[in-house]
Coordinates of N, CA and C in Angstrom, one line a residue:
X1 N -20.5 9.1 2.2 CA -20.3 7.7 3.1 C -19.6 7.2 1.6
X2 N -18.7 6.1 2.2 CA -18.1 5.1 1.1 C -18.8 4.4 0.7
X3 N -18.9 3.7 -0.2 CA -19.8 2.6 -0.7 C -19.0 1.5 -0.7
X4 N -18.6 0.5 0.2 CA -17.7 -0.3 0.5 C -18.3 -1.9 0.0
X5 N -19.5 -1.8 -0.4 CA -20.0 -3.3 -0.6 C -19.9 -3.3 -2.3
X6 N -19.3 -4.5 -2.6 CA -18.9 -4.9 -3.9 C -19.2 -6.3 -4.1
X7 N -19.3 -6.8 -5.2 CA -19.6 -8.1 -5.3 C -21.1 -8.7 -5.9
X8 N -21.0 -10.3 -5.8 CA -21.9 -10.6 -6.5 C -23.1 -11.2 -4.9
X9 N -24.1 -11.8 -5.5 CA -24.8 -12.1 -4.5 C -24.2 -13.6 -3.7
X10 N -23.6 -14.4 -4.8 CA -23.1 -15.5 -4.0 C -21.8 -15.2 -3.5
X11 N -21.1 -14.1 -3.6 CA -19.8 -13.6 -2.7 C -20.2 -13.0 -1.2
X12 N -21.7 -12.4 -1.1 CA -22.3 -12.0 0.1 C -23.1 -12.9 0.6
X13 N -23.3 -14.1 0.1 CA -24.1 -15.1 0.8 C -22.8 -15.8 1.6
X14 N -21.4 -15.9 0.8 CA -20.4 -16.6 1.4 C -20.1 -15.8 2.6
X15 N -20.1 -14.5 2.6 CA -19.7 -13.6 3.4 C -20.4 -14.5 4.9
X16 N -21.7 -14.3 4.5 CA -22.5 -14.8 5.5 C -22.4 -15.6 6.3
X17 N -22.2 -16.8 5.5 CA -22.1 -18.0 6.2 C -20.5 -17.8 7.2
X18 N -19.6 -17.3 6.2 CA -18.5 -17.4 7.4 C -18.9 -16.5 8.8
X19 N -19.3 -15.3 8.7 CA -19.8 -14.4 10.0 C -20.5 -15.4 10.6
X20 N -21.3 -16.1 10.5 CA -22.4 -16.9 11.3 C -21.4 -17.8 11.9
X21 N -20.5 -18.6 11.1 CA -19.5 -19.4 11.8 C -18.2 -18.8 12.4
X22 N -18.2 -17.5 12.6 CA -17.1 -17.1 13.2 C -15.9 -17.0 12.8
X23 N -15.7 -17.5 11.5 CA -14.3 -17.6 10.9 C -13.6 -16.6 10.4
X24 N -14.1 -15.5 10.2 CA -13.6 -14.0 9.6 C -13.0 -13.4 11.3
X25 N -14.0 -13.4 12.3 CA -13.3 -12.7 13.5 C -12.6 -13.4 14.2
X26 N -12.0 -14.7 14.2 CA -11.4 -15.6 15.0 C -10.0 -14.9 15.4
X27 N -9.3 -13.9 14.4 CA -7.8 -13.7 14.6 C -7.9 -12.5 15.7
X28 N -9.2 -11.5 15.4 CA -8.9 -10.4 16.7 C -10.6 -10.3 16.9
X29 N -11.2 -11.0 17.5 CA -12.6 -10.8 17.8 C -12.7 -9.7 18.4
X30 N -11.9 -9.1 19.0 CA -12.3 -7.7 19.7 C -12.6 -6.4 19.3
X31 N -11.9 -6.3 18.3 CA -11.9 -5.5 17.0 C -13.2 -5.0 16.5
X32 N -12.9 -3.5 16.5 CA -14.5 -2.7 16.0 C -14.5 -2.6 14.4
X33 N -15.2 -3.3 13.6 CA -15.1 -3.1 12.5 C -15.9 -1.8 11.7
X34 N -15.3 -1.0 10.8 CA -15.9 0.1 10.4 C -15.9 0.3 8.8
X35 N -15.3 -0.7 8.3 CA -15.7 -0.5 6.8 C -15.1 -1.9 6.1
X36 N -15.6 -2.2 5.2 CA -15.5 -3.5 4.7 C -15.6 -3.4 3.2
X37 N -14.9 -4.0 2.1 CA -15.3 -4.5 1.1 C -14.8 -5.9 0.3
X38 N -15.1 -6.6 -0.8 CA -14.8 -7.3 -1.4 C -14.2 -7.2 -2.7
X39 N -13.2 -8.3 -2.9 CA -12.4 -8.2 -4.3 C -13.3 -8.4 -5.4
X40 N -13.1 -7.8 -6.4 CA -13.9 -7.9 -7.8 C -14.1 -9.4 -8.1
X41 N -13.0 -10.1 -7.8 CA -13.2 -11.5 -8.4 C -13.9 -12.4 -7.1
X42 N -14.3 -11.9 -5.7 CA -14.9 -12.4 -5.0 C -14.0 -13.1 -4.1
X43 N -12.8 -13.4 -4.0 CA -11.6 -14.1 -3.9 C -11.2 -13.7 -2.2
X44 N -11.2 -12.2 -2.0 CA -10.7 -11.6 -0.9 C -11.9 -10.6 -0.3
X45 N -11.9 -10.3 1.4 CA -12.7 -9.4 1.7 C -11.5 -8.7 2.7
X46 N -11.8 -7.2 2.7 CA -11.0 -6.9 3.7 C -11.6 -6.0 4.5
X47 N -11.6 -5.7 5.6 CA -11.8 -4.9 6.6 C -11.3 -3.7 7.2
X48 N -11.9 -2.7 7.5 CA -11.3 -1.8 8.3 C -11.6 -1.5 9.8
X49 N -10.6 -1.1 10.8 CA -11.3 -1.0 12.0 C -11.4 0.2 12.6
X50 N -11.9 0.9 13.6 CA -11.9 1.7 14.3 C -10.7 2.5 14.8
X51 N -9.7 1.4 15.0 CA -8.4 2.0 15.0 C -7.1 2.0 14.2
X52 N -7.7 1.8 12.6 CA -7.0 2.4 11.7 C -6.5 0.8 11.0
X53 N -6.7 -0.3 11.3 CA -6.1 -1.2 11.0 C -7.0 -1.9 9.8
X54 N -6.1 -2.6 9.2 CA -6.5 -3.2 7.7 C -6.5 -4.8 7.9
X55 N -7.6 -5.5 8.0 CA -7.5 -6.8 7.8 C -8.1 -7.4 6.6
X56 N -7.3 -8.2 6.2 CA -7.7 -9.2 4.9 C -7.8 -10.3 4.9
X57 N -9.1 -11.1 4.6 CA -9.1 -12.7 4.7 C -9.3 -13.4 3.5
X58 N -8.9 -14.3 3.1 CA -9.3 -15.2 1.9 C -10.4 -15.9 2.3
X59 N -11.5 -15.4 1.2 CA -13.2 -16.1 1.2 C -12.9 -17.6 0.8
X60 N -12.0 -18.2 -0.3 CA -11.5 -19.4 -0.7 C -11.4 -20.5 0.5
X61 N -10.1 -20.4 1.2 CA -9.6 -20.9 2.3 C -10.1 -20.6 3.2
X62 N -10.8 -19.4 3.7 CA -11.4 -18.8 5.2 C -10.3 -18.7 6.1
X63 N -9.1 -18.4 5.5 CA -8.0 -18.1 6.5 C -7.7 -16.5 6.0
X64 N -7.0 -16.3 7.4 CA -6.8 -15.0 7.7 C -5.4 -14.5 6.5
X65 N -5.3 -13.5 6.0 CA -4.4 -13.4 4.7 C -3.3 -12.4 5.5
X66 N -3.5 -11.3 5.9 CA -2.4 -10.4 6.4 C -3.5 -9.3 6.7
X67 N -2.6 -8.2 7.9 CA -3.0 -7.3 8.7 C -2.1 -6.1 8.4
X68 N -2.5 -5.1 8.6 CA -1.4 -3.7 8.6 C -1.1 -3.2 9.8
X69 N -1.9 -3.5 10.7 CA -1.0 -2.7 12.1 C -2.1 -1.6 12.2
X70 N -2.2 -0.8 13.3 CA -2.9 0.1 13.5 C -2.7 1.2 12.7
X71 N -1.5 1.5 12.4 CA -0.9 2.8 11.8 C -1.1 4.2 12.2
X72 N -1.0 4.3 13.7 CA -1.2 5.3 14.5 C -2.6 6.2 14.0
X73 N -3.4 5.7 13.6 CA -4.5 6.8 13.2 C -5.4 5.9 13.7
X74 N -6.8 6.8 13.4 CA -8.1 6.1 14.1 C -9.5 5.8 12.8
X75 N -10.0 5.1 12.9 CA -11.2 4.9 11.6 C -10.8 4.7 10.4
X76 N -10.6 3.8 9.9 CA -10.3 3.4 8.4 C -11.9 3.5 7.9
X77 N -12.2 4.2 7.1 CA -13.5 4.4 7.1 C -13.6 4.0 5.5
X78 N -12.7 3.9 4.2 CA -13.4 3.4 3.6 C -12.5 2.7 2.6
X79 N -12.7 1.6 1.8 CA -11.9 0.5 1.0 C -12.1 0.4 -0.5
X80 N -11.2 -0.1 -1.1 CA -11.1 -0.1 -2.4 C -10.1 -1.2 -2.9
X81 N -10.8 -2.3 -3.8 CA -10.0 -3.1 -4.4 C -9.7 -2.5 -6.1
X82 N -8.5 -3.1 -6.7 CA -8.2 -2.5 -8.0 C -8.9 -3.7 -8.7
X83 N -9.2 -3.2 -9.9 CA -10.0 -4.3 -10.8 C -9.7 -5.3 -11.0
X84 N -8.0 -5.5 -10.7 CA -7.3 -6.7 -11.2 C -7.1 -7.3 -9.4
X85 N -7.6 -6.8 -8.5 CA -7.3 -7.5 -7.5 C -6.1 -7.4 -6.9
X86 N -4.8 -6.2 -7.4 CA -3.7 -6.3 -7.2 C -3.2 -5.2 -5.9
X87 N -4.4 -4.5 -6.0 CA -3.8 -3.3 -5.1 C -5.0 -2.9 -4.0
X88 N -5.2 -2.7 -2.9 CA -5.9 -2.4 -2.2 C -5.8 -1.0 -1.4
X89 N -6.7 0.4 -2.2 CA -6.8 1.6 -1.3 C -7.3 1.6 -0.1
X90 N -6.9 2.2 1.0 CA -7.8 2.4 2.4 C -7.6 3.8 2.8
X91 N -8.4 4.6 3.2 CA -8.2 5.6 3.6 C -9.1 5.9 5.0
X92 N -8.4 7.1 6.2 CA -9.2 7.0 7.2 C -10.1 8.4 7.5
X93 N -10.2 8.6 8.7 CA -11.1 9.9 8.9 C -10.2 11.0 9.5
X94 N -9.0 10.7 9.5 CA -7.8 11.6 9.8 C -7.3 12.2 8.7
X95 N -7.5 11.9 7.0 CA -7.0 12.2 6.1 C -5.9 11.7 5.4
X96 N -5.9 10.2 5.8 CA -4.7 9.3 5.4 C -5.5 8.6 4.2
X97 N -4.6 8.6 3.3 CA -4.8 7.4 2.1 C -3.6 6.4 1.9
X98 N -3.7 4.9 2.2 CA -2.9 4.0 2.0 C -3.1 3.2 1.0
X99 N -1.8 2.8 -0.4 CA -2.1 1.8 -0.9 C -1.2 0.7 -0.5
X100 N -1.9 -0.5 -1.0 CA -1.3 -1.7 -0.4 C -1.1 -2.7 -1.5
X101 N 0.0 -3.5 -1.3 CA 0.1 -4.7 -2.3 C -0.7 -5.5 -1.7
X102 N -1.7 -5.6 -2.7 CA -2.4 -7.2 -1.9 C -2.1 -8.4 -1.8
X103 N -1.2 -9.0 -2.1 CA -0.6 -10.3 -2.3 C 0.3 -9.9 -0.9
X104 N 1.0 -8.9 -0.9 CA 2.6 -8.7 0.2 C 1.9 -8.5 1.2
X105 N 0.5 -7.5 1.4 CA 0.3 -6.8 2.2 C 1.2 -5.4 2.8
X106 N 1.8 -5.1 1.9 CA 2.9 -3.9 2.3 C 2.4 -2.5 1.8
X107 N 2.6 -1.5 2.4 CA 2.1 -0.5 1.9 C 3.1 0.2 1.0
X108 N 2.5 0.6 -0.5 CA 3.2 0.8 -1.7 C 3.5 2.4 -1.4
X109 N 2.4 3.2 -0.9 CA 2.1 4.6 -1.0 C 1.3 5.2 -0.3
X110 N 1.8 6.3 0.3 CA 0.8 6.6 1.3 C 0.5 8.6 1.0
X111 N -0.6 9.0 1.3 CA -0.9 10.3 0.9 C -1.9 10.9 2.4
X112 N -1.5 12.1 2.6 CA -2.0 12.6 3.7 C -2.7 14.0 3.2
X113 N -4.0 14.2 3.6 CA -4.9 15.3 3.3 C -5.1 16.4 4.6
X114 N -4.3 17.1 4.7 CA -4.5 18.2 5.7 C -6.1 18.8 5.7
X115 N -6.6 19.0 4.7 CA -8.2 19.7 4.8 C -8.9 18.6 4.1
X116 N -10.3 18.0 4.6 CA -10.9 17.2 4.2 C -10.8 15.7 4.5
X117 N -11.9 15.0 4.5 CA -11.9 13.6 4.7 C -11.9 12.6 3.4
X118 N -11.3 11.9 3.0 CA -11.6 11.0 1.7 C -12.2 10.4 2.3
X119 N -13.5 9.9 1.5 CA -14.4 9.0 1.7 C -14.9 8.4 0.4
X120 N -14.1 8.7 -0.2 CA -14.2 8.0 -1.8 C -13.0 7.4 -2.4
X121 N -13.0 6.6 -3.1 CA -11.9 5.7 -3.3 C -12.3 5.0 -4.7
X122 N -11.7 5.1 -6.1 CA -12.0 4.5 -7.5 C -10.7 4.4 -8.0
X123 N -10.4 3.2 -8.3 CA -9.5 3.0 -9.3 C -9.5 3.2 -10.3
X124 N -8.8 3.8 -11.5 CA -9.0 3.6 -13.0 C -8.5 2.2 -13.3
X125 N -9.2 2.0 -14.9 CA -8.9 0.4 -15.0 C -7.5 -0.1 -15.2
X126 N -6.9 0.9 -15.5 CA -5.3 0.5 -15.8 C -4.3 0.5 -14.3
X127 N -5.2 1.1 -13.4 CA -4.3 1.0 -12.0 C -3.4 2.6 -11.8
X128 N -3.6 3.3 -13.0 CA -2.7 4.6 -13.0 C -3.1 5.7 -11.8
X129 N -4.2 5.5 -11.6 CA -4.9 6.9 -10.9 C -5.9 6.3 -10.1
X130 N -5.9 6.8 -8.5 CA -6.8 6.6 -7.6 C -7.8 7.9 -7.7
X131 N -9.0 7.9 -8.0 CA -9.8 8.6 -7.7 C -10.3 8.9 -6.4
X132 N -10.4 10.2 -6.2 CA -10.8 10.2 -4.4 C -12.1 11.5 -4.4
X133 N -12.7 11.6 -3.4 CA -13.4 13.0 -3.4 C -12.8 14.3 -3.3
X134 N -11.2 14.0 -3.0 CA -10.4 15.6 -2.6 C -9.8 15.2 -4.0
X135 N -9.7 15.0 -5.0 CA -9.0 14.8 -6.5 C -8.5 13.7 -6.5
X136 N -7.7 13.6 -8.0 CA -7.0 12.3 -8.4 C -5.8 12.2 -8.0
X137 N -5.0 10.8 -7.4 CA -4.0 10.6 -7.1 C -3.3 9.7 -8.1
X138 N -1.9 9.9 -8.8 CA -1.2 9.3 -9.4 C -0.5 8.2 -8.6
X139 N -0.6 6.9 -9.6 CA -0.2 5.8 -8.9 C 1.3 5.3 -9.6
X140 N 2.2 5.3 -8.6 CA 3.4 4.3 -9.2 C 3.4 3.1 -9.7
X141 N 3.5 2.2 -10.9 CA 3.3 0.7 -11.1 C 4.4 0.4 -10.0
X142 N 3.7 -1.0 -9.2 CA 4.5 -1.7 -8.9 C 5.3 -3.1 -9.1
X143 N 4.8 -3.3 -10.5 CA 5.7 -4.4 -11.1 C 7.1 -3.9 -11.6
X144 N 8.2 -4.3 -11.5 CA 9.2 -4.2 -11.4 C 9.3 -4.2 -13.2
X145 N 8.7 -4.9 -13.8 CA 9.0 -4.8 -15.3 C 8.0 -3.7 -15.8
X146 N 7.4 -3.1 -14.8 CA 6.4 -1.7 -15.3 C 7.2 -0.3 -15.3
X147 N 8.0 -0.6 -14.2 CA 8.8 0.7 -13.7 C 9.7 1.2 -15.4
X148 N 9.8 2.7 -15.4 CA 10.7 3.7 -16.1 C 11.9 3.3 -16.0
X149 N 12.9 2.9 -16.9 CA 14.3 2.6 -16.7 C 15.1 3.7 -15.5
X150 N 15.8 3.2 -14.6 CA 16.3 4.2 -14.1 C 17.8 3.7 -13.6
X151 N 18.8 4.2 -14.2 CA 20.2 3.9 -13.6 C 21.0 4.9 -12.7
X152 N 21.3 4.3 -11.6 CA 22.0 5.1 -10.2 C 23.6 4.9 -10.4
X153 N 24.2 6.0 -10.1 CA 25.7 6.0 -10.4 C 26.3 7.1 -9.4
X154 N 27.6 6.7 -9.1 CA 28.3 7.7 -8.1 C 29.2 8.3 -9.0
X155 N 29.0 9.7 -8.9 CA 29.8 10.8 -9.8 C 30.8 11.3 -8.6
X156 N 32.1 11.3 -9.3 CA 33.0 12.1 -8.4 C 33.3 11.8 -7.2
X157 N 32.9 10.5 -6.5 CA 32.9 10.1 -4.9 C 31.8 10.7 -4.2
X158 N 31.2 12.2 -4.7 CA 30.2 12.4 -3.7 C 29.2 13.1 -4.2
X159 N 28.4 12.5 -5.6 CA 27.2 12.8 -6.2 C 26.6 11.4 -6.6
X160 N 25.2 11.3 -6.0 CA 24.5 10.4 -6.4 C 24.0 10.7 -8.1
X161 N 23.7 10.1 -8.9 CA 23.4 10.5 -10.5 C 22.2 9.7 -10.5
X162 N 21.2 10.2 -11.1 CA 20.0 9.4 -11.5 C 19.9 9.9 -13.1
X163 N 20.2 8.3 -13.9 CA 19.7 8.8 -15.4 C 21.2 9.7 -15.8
X164 N 22.3 10.2 -15.2 CA 23.2 11.1 -15.5 C 23.1 12.2 -14.8
X165 N 21.9 12.7 -14.3 CA 21.5 13.6 -13.8 C 21.9 13.6 -12.0
X166 N 22.9 14.7 -11.9 CA 23.2 14.9 -10.1 C 21.7 15.2 -9.4
X167 N 21.9 13.9 -8.0 CA 20.4 14.2 -7.7 C 21.0 14.3 -5.9
X168 N 21.9 13.9 -5.6 CA 22.1 13.7 -4.2 C 23.5 13.8 -3.7
X169 N 23.6 15.0 -3.0 CA 25.4 14.9 -2.5 C 25.5 14.2 -0.9
X170 N 26.8 13.8 -1.1 CA 26.9 13.2 0.3 C 28.0 13.7 0.7
X171 N 28.2 14.0 2.0 CA 28.9 14.6 2.8 C 30.4 13.4 3.0
X172 N 31.1 13.9 3.3 CA 32.5 13.1 3.4 C 32.2 11.8 4.2
X173 N 31.5 11.9 5.2 CA 31.4 10.6 6.1 C 30.2 9.8 5.8
X174 N 29.7 10.0 4.8 CA 28.5 9.3 4.3 C 28.9 8.9 3.0
X175 N 30.0 8.7 2.4 CA 30.8 8.4 1.2 C 31.1 7.0 1.2
X176 N 30.2 5.8 0.3 CA 30.7 4.9 0.4 C 32.3 4.3 0.0
X177 N 32.7 3.1 0.8 CA 33.9 2.5 0.3 C 33.2 1.4 -0.4
X178 N 32.2 0.7 -0.6 CA 31.4 0.1 -1.8 C 30.3 0.5 -1.6
X179 N 29.6 -0.1 -2.9 CA 28.1 0.4 -3.2 C 27.7 -0.7 -4.1
X180 N 26.6 -1.0 -4.5 CA 25.8 -2.1 -5.0 C 24.3 -1.4 -5.4
X181 N 24.1 -1.8 -6.8 CA 22.3 -1.2 -7.3 C 21.8 -2.2 -7.6
X182 N 20.4 -2.3 -6.9 CA 19.4 -3.4 -8.1 C 18.2 -2.7 -7.9
X183 N 17.4 -2.7 -8.9 CA 15.9 -2.0 -8.9 C 15.6 -0.7 -8.5
X184 N 16.4 0.0 -8.6 CA 16.5 1.3 -8.0 C 16.7 1.4 -6.4
X185 N 17.4 0.5 -6.0 CA 17.6 0.7 -4.8 C 19.3 0.7 -4.5
X186 N 19.8 1.6 -3.6 CA 21.4 2.0 -3.8 C 21.6 1.2 -2.4
X187 N 22.6 0.5 -2.4 CA 23.2 0.0 -1.2 C 24.4 0.8 -0.8
X188 N 25.0 1.3 0.2 CA 26.5 1.8 0.5 C 26.9 1.1 1.7
X189 N 28.1 0.6 1.9 CA 28.8 0.3 2.7 C 29.9 1.4 3.3
X190 N 29.6 2.0 4.4 CA 30.5 3.2 5.0 C 31.6 2.7 5.5
X191 N 32.8 3.6 5.4 CA 33.9 3.3 6.3 C 33.9 2.6 7.6
X192 N 32.7 3.3 8.4 CA 32.5 2.8 9.7 C 31.7 1.6 9.9
X193 N 31.8 0.7 8.8 CA 30.8 -0.4 8.9 C 29.2 -0.3 8.7
X194 N 29.0 0.8 8.6 CA 27.4 0.9 8.7 C 26.9 0.5 7.2
X195 N 25.6 0.2 7.1 CA 25.3 0.0 5.5 C 24.0 0.8 5.7
X196 N 23.5 1.6 4.3 CA 22.5 2.6 3.9 C 22.0 1.9 2.8
X197 N 20.5 2.2 2.7 CA 20.0 2.0 1.7 C 18.9 3.0 1.6
X198 N 19.2 3.4 0.2 CA 18.2 4.8 -0.9 C 17.6 4.0 -1.7
X199 N 16.3 4.1 -1.7 CA 15.2 3.6 -3.0 C 14.9 4.9 -3.7
X200 N 15.2 4.9 -5.0 CA 15.2 6.2 -6.1 C 13.6 5.3 -6.7
X201 N 12.7 6.4 -7.0 CA 11.6 6.3 -7.7 C 11.5 7.1 -8.7
X202 N 11.6 6.8 -9.8 CA 11.1 8.0 -11.1 C 9.6 7.6 -11.6

């Protein structure tokens, strides 16, 4: 069973006041909540629903912050904030684990376990790993300044190279007329007028 109750007595008392006033459920009152957790600083609360949705509220403003959508799975059964409040991990009974950027609400990473149910989540202090009951998961840094250097180039018009190593061959119809690179993302304009974006992570 996932232990999702984290926080001080004051945080839980604030949560209780919000629940009694109906502030937290005004966004989607009909949803069934299956898990919850408080951020270490006591400013955010995250709920998981039986339909796989993740909902985050700001306890300081009493406002809904973001929601993830149903994700196509059922029962978000475990939630955990990182120690610096910057990331939120969530797992489901069908074997998925999602890693969210707490500020933007976007999914940074997703893992799928074919055997076993992830029901324990715990970040290391530096956010480099997420410990689960099914093993440790390595986490890529989300801050661009933390990312390792990556150089993307086009070699001989048909090879995309990463740091000088050929990684992706482009068939003739996919070779660009023009291209731009920024923060590990390659944007290519084709002769057909189509635009393609490819993100590389090292």
